[in-house]
PDB file of C-alpha atoms in Angstrom:
ATOM      1  CA  MET A   1      80.345 116.815  79.120  1.00 48.00           C
ATOM      2  CA  LYS A   2      82.707 114.242  77.576  1.00 53.00           C
ATOM      3  CA  GLN A   3      82.129 115.817  74.150  1.00 55.00           C
ATOM      4  CA  VAL A   4      83.161 119.237  75.443  1.00 48.00           C
ATOM      5  CA  TRP A   5      86.419 117.862  76.894  1.00 51.00           C
ATOM      6  CA  ALA A   6      87.083 115.944  73.695  1.00 48.00           C
ATOM      7  CA  ALA A   7      86.614 119.158  71.691  1.00 49.00           C
ATOM      8  CA  VAL A   8      88.961 121.072  74.025  1.00 46.00           C
ATOM      9  CA  ALA A   9      91.612 118.335  73.773  1.00 48.00           C
ATOM     10  CA  THR A  10      91.315 118.261  69.972  1.00 51.00           C
ATOM     11  CA  ALA A  11      91.678 122.046  69.772  1.00 48.00           C
ATOM     12  CA  GLY A  12      94.747 121.906  72.042  1.00 50.00           C
ATOM     13  CA  VAL A  13      96.414 119.272  69.874  1.00 43.00           C
ATOM     14  CA  PHE A  14      95.612 121.261  66.735  1.00 47.00           C
ATOM     15  CA  LEU A  15      97.027 124.507  68.157  1.00 46.00           C
ATOM     16  CA  ALA A  16     100.186 122.752  69.392  1.00 46.00           C
ATOM     17  CA  GLY A  17     100.736 121.350  65.903  1.00 48.00           C
ATOM     18  CA  ALA A  18     100.131 124.747  64.310  1.00 44.00           C
ATOM     19  CA  GLY A  19     102.732 126.283  66.627  1.00 44.00           C
ATOM     20  CA  THR A  20     105.301 123.658  65.629  1.00 47.00           C
ATOM     21  CA  ALA A  21     104.569 124.192  61.943  1.00 49.00           C
ATOM     22  CA  GLY A  22     104.998 127.936  62.365  1.00 47.00           C
ATOM     23  CA  ALA A  23     108.391 127.440  63.998  1.00 56.00           C
ATOM     24  CA  ALA A  24     109.655 125.637  60.905  1.00 72.00           C
ATOM     25  CA  SER A  25     108.340 128.089  58.319  1.00 93.00           C
ATOM     26  CA  TRP A  26     110.238 129.127  55.209  1.00 97.00           C
ATOM     27  CA  HIS A  27     112.346 132.300  55.119  1.00 98.00           C
ATOM     28  CA  ASP A  28     114.082 134.057  52.233  1.00 97.00           C
ATOM     29  CA  LEU A  29     117.761 133.429  51.567  1.00 97.00           C
ATOM     30  CA  GLN A  30     119.903 136.375  50.636  1.00 96.00           C
ATOM     31  CA  ASP A  31     120.853 136.455  46.945  1.00 97.00           C
ATOM     32  CA  MET A  32     124.513 135.540  46.538  1.00 98.00           C
ATOM     33  CA  ARG A  33     126.544 136.580  43.525  1.00 96.00           C
ATOM     34  CA  VAL A  34     130.078 137.151  42.352  1.00 96.00           C
ATOM     35  CA  ALA A  35     131.506 137.292  38.826  1.00 95.00           C
ATOM     36  CA  GLY A  36     130.476 134.015  37.179  1.00 96.00           C
ATOM     37  CA  VAL A  37     127.862 132.724  39.628  1.00 97.00           C
ATOM     38  CA  ARG A  38     124.491 133.728  41.020  1.00 98.00           C
ATOM     39  CA  PHE A  39     122.338 131.977  43.622  1.00 98.00           C
ATOM     40  CA  TYR A  40     118.830 133.429  43.843  1.00 98.00           C
ATOM     41  CA  GLU A  41     115.181 132.785  44.741  1.00 98.00           C
ATOM     42  CA  GLY A  42     116.410 130.876  47.780  1.00 98.00           C
ATOM     43  CA  HIS A  43     114.426 129.863  50.837  1.00 98.00           C
ATOM     44  CA  TYR A  44     115.390 128.076  54.039  1.00 98.00           C
ATOM     45  CA  LYS A  45     114.017 126.671  57.254  1.00 97.00           C
ATOM     46  CA  PHE A  46     115.374 124.967  60.320  1.00 97.00           C
ATOM     47  CA  ASN A  47     113.459 121.741  60.862  1.00 96.00           C
ATOM     48  CA  ALA A  48     112.351 120.812  64.356  1.00 94.00           C
ATOM     49  CA  GLN A  49     114.021 118.091  66.377  1.00 91.00           C
ATOM     50  CA  GLY A  50     113.032 114.701  64.938  1.00 88.00           C
ATOM     51  CA  ARG A  51     111.851 116.094  61.601  1.00 93.00           C
ATOM     52  CA  ASN A  52     114.204 115.480  58.664  1.00 91.00           C
ATOM     53  CA  HIS A  53     117.082 115.024  61.148  1.00 91.00           C
ATOM     54  CA  GLY A  54     116.467 118.530  62.521  1.00 94.00           C
ATOM     55  CA  ALA A  55     118.131 119.721  59.323  1.00 95.00           C
ATOM     56  CA  PHE A  56     118.816 123.102  57.801  1.00 96.00           C
ATOM     57  CA  GLU A  57     116.646 122.743  54.689  1.00 97.00           C
ATOM     58  CA  TRP A  58     117.188 125.061  51.751  1.00 98.00           C
ATOM     59  CA  THR A  59     116.186 125.537  48.152  1.00 98.00           C
ATOM     60  CA  GLY A  60     117.102 127.952  45.359  1.00 98.00           C
ATOM     61  CA  SER A  61     118.420 128.464  41.823  1.00 98.00           C
ATOM     62  CA  LEU A  62     122.131 128.273  41.022  1.00 98.00           C
ATOM     63  CA  ASN A  63     123.166 129.988  37.784  1.00 98.00           C
ATOM     64  CA  ASP A  64     126.496 129.864  35.932  1.00 97.00           C
ATOM     65  CA  THR A  65     126.517 133.428  34.584  1.00 96.00           C
ATOM     66  CA  SER A  66     129.796 133.191  32.669  1.00 93.00           C
ATOM     67  CA  VAL A  67     129.428 130.476  30.034  1.00 86.00           C
ATOM     68  CA  ARG A  68     132.708 131.197  28.263  1.00 90.00           C
ATOM     69  CA  ASP A  69     135.021 130.731  31.252  1.00 91.00           C
ATOM     70  CA  HIS A  70     134.453 126.913  31.264  1.00 90.00           C
ATOM     71  CA  HIS A  71     134.321 126.809  35.085  1.00 94.00           C
ATOM     72  CA  ASN A  72     131.628 125.099  37.081  1.00 95.00           C
ATOM     73  CA  VAL A  73     129.751 126.737  39.977  1.00 97.00           C
ATOM     74  CA  TYR A  74     128.640 125.479  43.372  1.00 98.00           C
ATOM     75  CA  VAL A  75     126.894 126.416  46.593  1.00 98.00           C
ATOM     76  CA  GLU A  76     128.865 125.715  49.752  1.00 98.00           C
ATOM     77  CA  VAL A  77     126.932 125.016  52.971  1.00 97.00           C
ATOM     78  CA  ARG A  78     128.295 124.218  56.404  1.00 96.00           C
ATOM     79  CA  VAL A  79     126.414 123.617  59.633  1.00 95.00           C
ATOM     80  CA  GLU A  80     127.422 123.603  63.295  1.00 87.00           C
ATOM     81  CA  GLY A  81     131.098 124.270  62.539  1.00 75.00           C
ATOM     82  CA  HIS A  82     131.607 121.105  60.476  1.00 85.00           C
ATOM     83  CA  SER A  83     133.334 120.867  57.118  1.00 91.00           C
ATOM     84  CA  PRO A  84     131.406 122.476  54.263  1.00 95.00           C
ATOM     85  CA  MET A  85     129.432 120.529  51.686  1.00 96.00           C
ATOM     86  CA  ARG A  86     129.466 121.539  48.013  1.00 97.00           C
ATOM     87  CA  TYR A  87     126.479 121.289  45.700  1.00 98.00           C
ATOM     88  CA  TYR A  88     127.495 121.747  42.078  1.00 98.00           C
ATOM     89  CA  GLY A  89     125.487 123.244  39.253  1.00 97.00           C
ATOM     90  CA  LYS A  90     125.885 122.764  35.489  1.00 95.00           C
ATOM     91  CA  GLN A  91     128.200 124.807  33.318  1.00 93.00           C
ATOM     92  CA  GLY A  92     126.314 127.495  31.434  1.00 93.00           C
ATOM     93  CA  ARG A  93     122.936 126.601  32.968  1.00 95.00           C
ATOM     94  CA  THR A  94     120.620 127.289  35.866  1.00 97.00           C
ATOM     95  CA  VAL A  95     119.756 124.402  38.173  1.00 98.00           C
ATOM     96  CA  SER A  96     117.233 124.173  40.997  1.00 98.00           C
ATOM     97  CA  LEU A  97     118.575 122.812  44.263  1.00 98.00           C
ATOM     98  CA  HIS A  98     116.708 121.503  47.325  1.00 98.00           C
ATOM     99  CA  ARG A  99     118.908 120.036  50.046  1.00 98.00           C
ATOM    100  CA  PHE A 100     119.081 119.153  53.741  1.00 97.00           C
ATOM    101  CA  ASN A 101     122.179 119.717  55.887  1.00 95.00           C
ATOM    102  CA  TRP A 102     122.526 118.501  59.469  1.00 91.00           C
ATOM    103  CA  ASP A 103     124.974 117.422  62.134  1.00 87.00           C
ATOM    104  CA  GLY A 104     124.472 113.757  62.963  1.00 83.00           C
ATOM    105  CA  ALA A 105     125.744 114.224  66.516  1.00 83.00           C
ATOM    106  CA  GLN A 106     123.019 116.743  67.372  1.00 86.00           C
ATOM    107  CA  GLN A 107     119.249 116.495  67.426  1.00 88.00           C
ATOM    108  CA  TYR A 108     118.698 119.672  65.449  1.00 90.00           C
ATOM    109  CA  THR A 109     120.660 122.307  63.560  1.00 92.00           C
ATOM    110  CA  ASP A 110     120.604 125.943  64.623  1.00 93.00           C
ATOM    111  CA  ASP A 111     123.543 127.500  62.720  1.00 95.00           C
ATOM    112  CA  ALA A 112     124.246 127.417  58.986  1.00 97.00           C
ATOM    113  CA  TYR A 113     126.619 129.268  56.655  1.00 97.00           C
ATOM    114  CA  MET A 114     126.250 129.568  52.867  1.00 98.00           C
ATOM    115  CA  ARG A 115     128.108 131.048  49.913  1.00 98.00           C
ATOM    116  CA  ALA A 116     128.099 130.700  46.118  1.00 98.00           C
ATOM    117  CA  CYS A 117     131.383 129.996  44.334  1.00 98.00           C
ATOM    118  CA  VAL A 118     133.055 129.508  40.961  1.00 97.00           C
ATOM    119  CA  ASP A 119     135.284 126.424  40.872  1.00 96.00           C
ATOM    120  CA  ARG A 120     138.355 127.709  39.029  1.00 92.00           C
ATOM    121  CA  GLY A 121     140.352 124.501  39.288  1.00 88.00           C
ATOM    122  CA  VAL A 122     143.596 123.654  41.020  1.00 84.00           C
ATOM    123  CA  ALA A 123     145.722 126.527  39.697  1.00 79.00           C
ATOM    124  CA  LYS A 124     143.618 129.369  41.183  1.00 86.00           C
ATOM    125  CA  TRP A 125     141.627 130.055  44.322  1.00 92.00           C
ATOM    126  CA  ASP A 126     137.881 129.642  43.919  1.00 94.00           C
ATOM    127  CA  LEU A 127     135.974 132.887  43.535  1.00 96.00           C
ATOM    128  CA  CYS A 128     133.234 133.062  46.199  1.00 97.00           C
ATOM    129  CA  SER A 129     130.552 135.434  47.425  1.00 97.00           C
ATOM    130  CA  THR A 130     130.558 136.636  51.006  1.00 97.00           C
ATOM    131  CA  GLU A 131     129.567 133.884  53.429  1.00 96.00           C
ATOM    132  CA  VAL A 132     126.122 134.438  54.953  1.00 97.00           C
ATOM    133  CA  HIS A 133     125.209 133.171  58.432  1.00 97.00           C
ATOM    134  CA  TYR A 134     121.702 131.925  59.243  1.00 97.00           C
ATOM    135  CA  ALA A 135     120.630 131.150  62.805  1.00 95.00           C
ATOM    136  CA  LYS A 136     117.542 129.500  64.204  1.00 91.00           C
TER     137      LYS A 136
END
């Protein structure tokens, strides 16, 4: 009888873990592009409380599509209404990015906003794609 209860308890723990893993599964990010920059093949997930700071985790490829303009490109990410973070690429190249964004005052993140931009320097406004909202 003890073996049966041990098997039931083990199955319960396994299924609870599988449910948690399913909640933090990867989803596709929308491709973001504007003249000079492209962010593609992106994926994201919202980590559970206590896992990687409950962060918004994302990955993708950032491409500078206009080599001759001599401007760098970046992905801008902001979570929970805080100031945005910029993740720069390389001029004239494609770079792979994998980052975590979170709010240190909260146990998990459930709102994130992203856009891809061309850094045109001080004299001009940066050229950015439409900001995309992701929610848990």
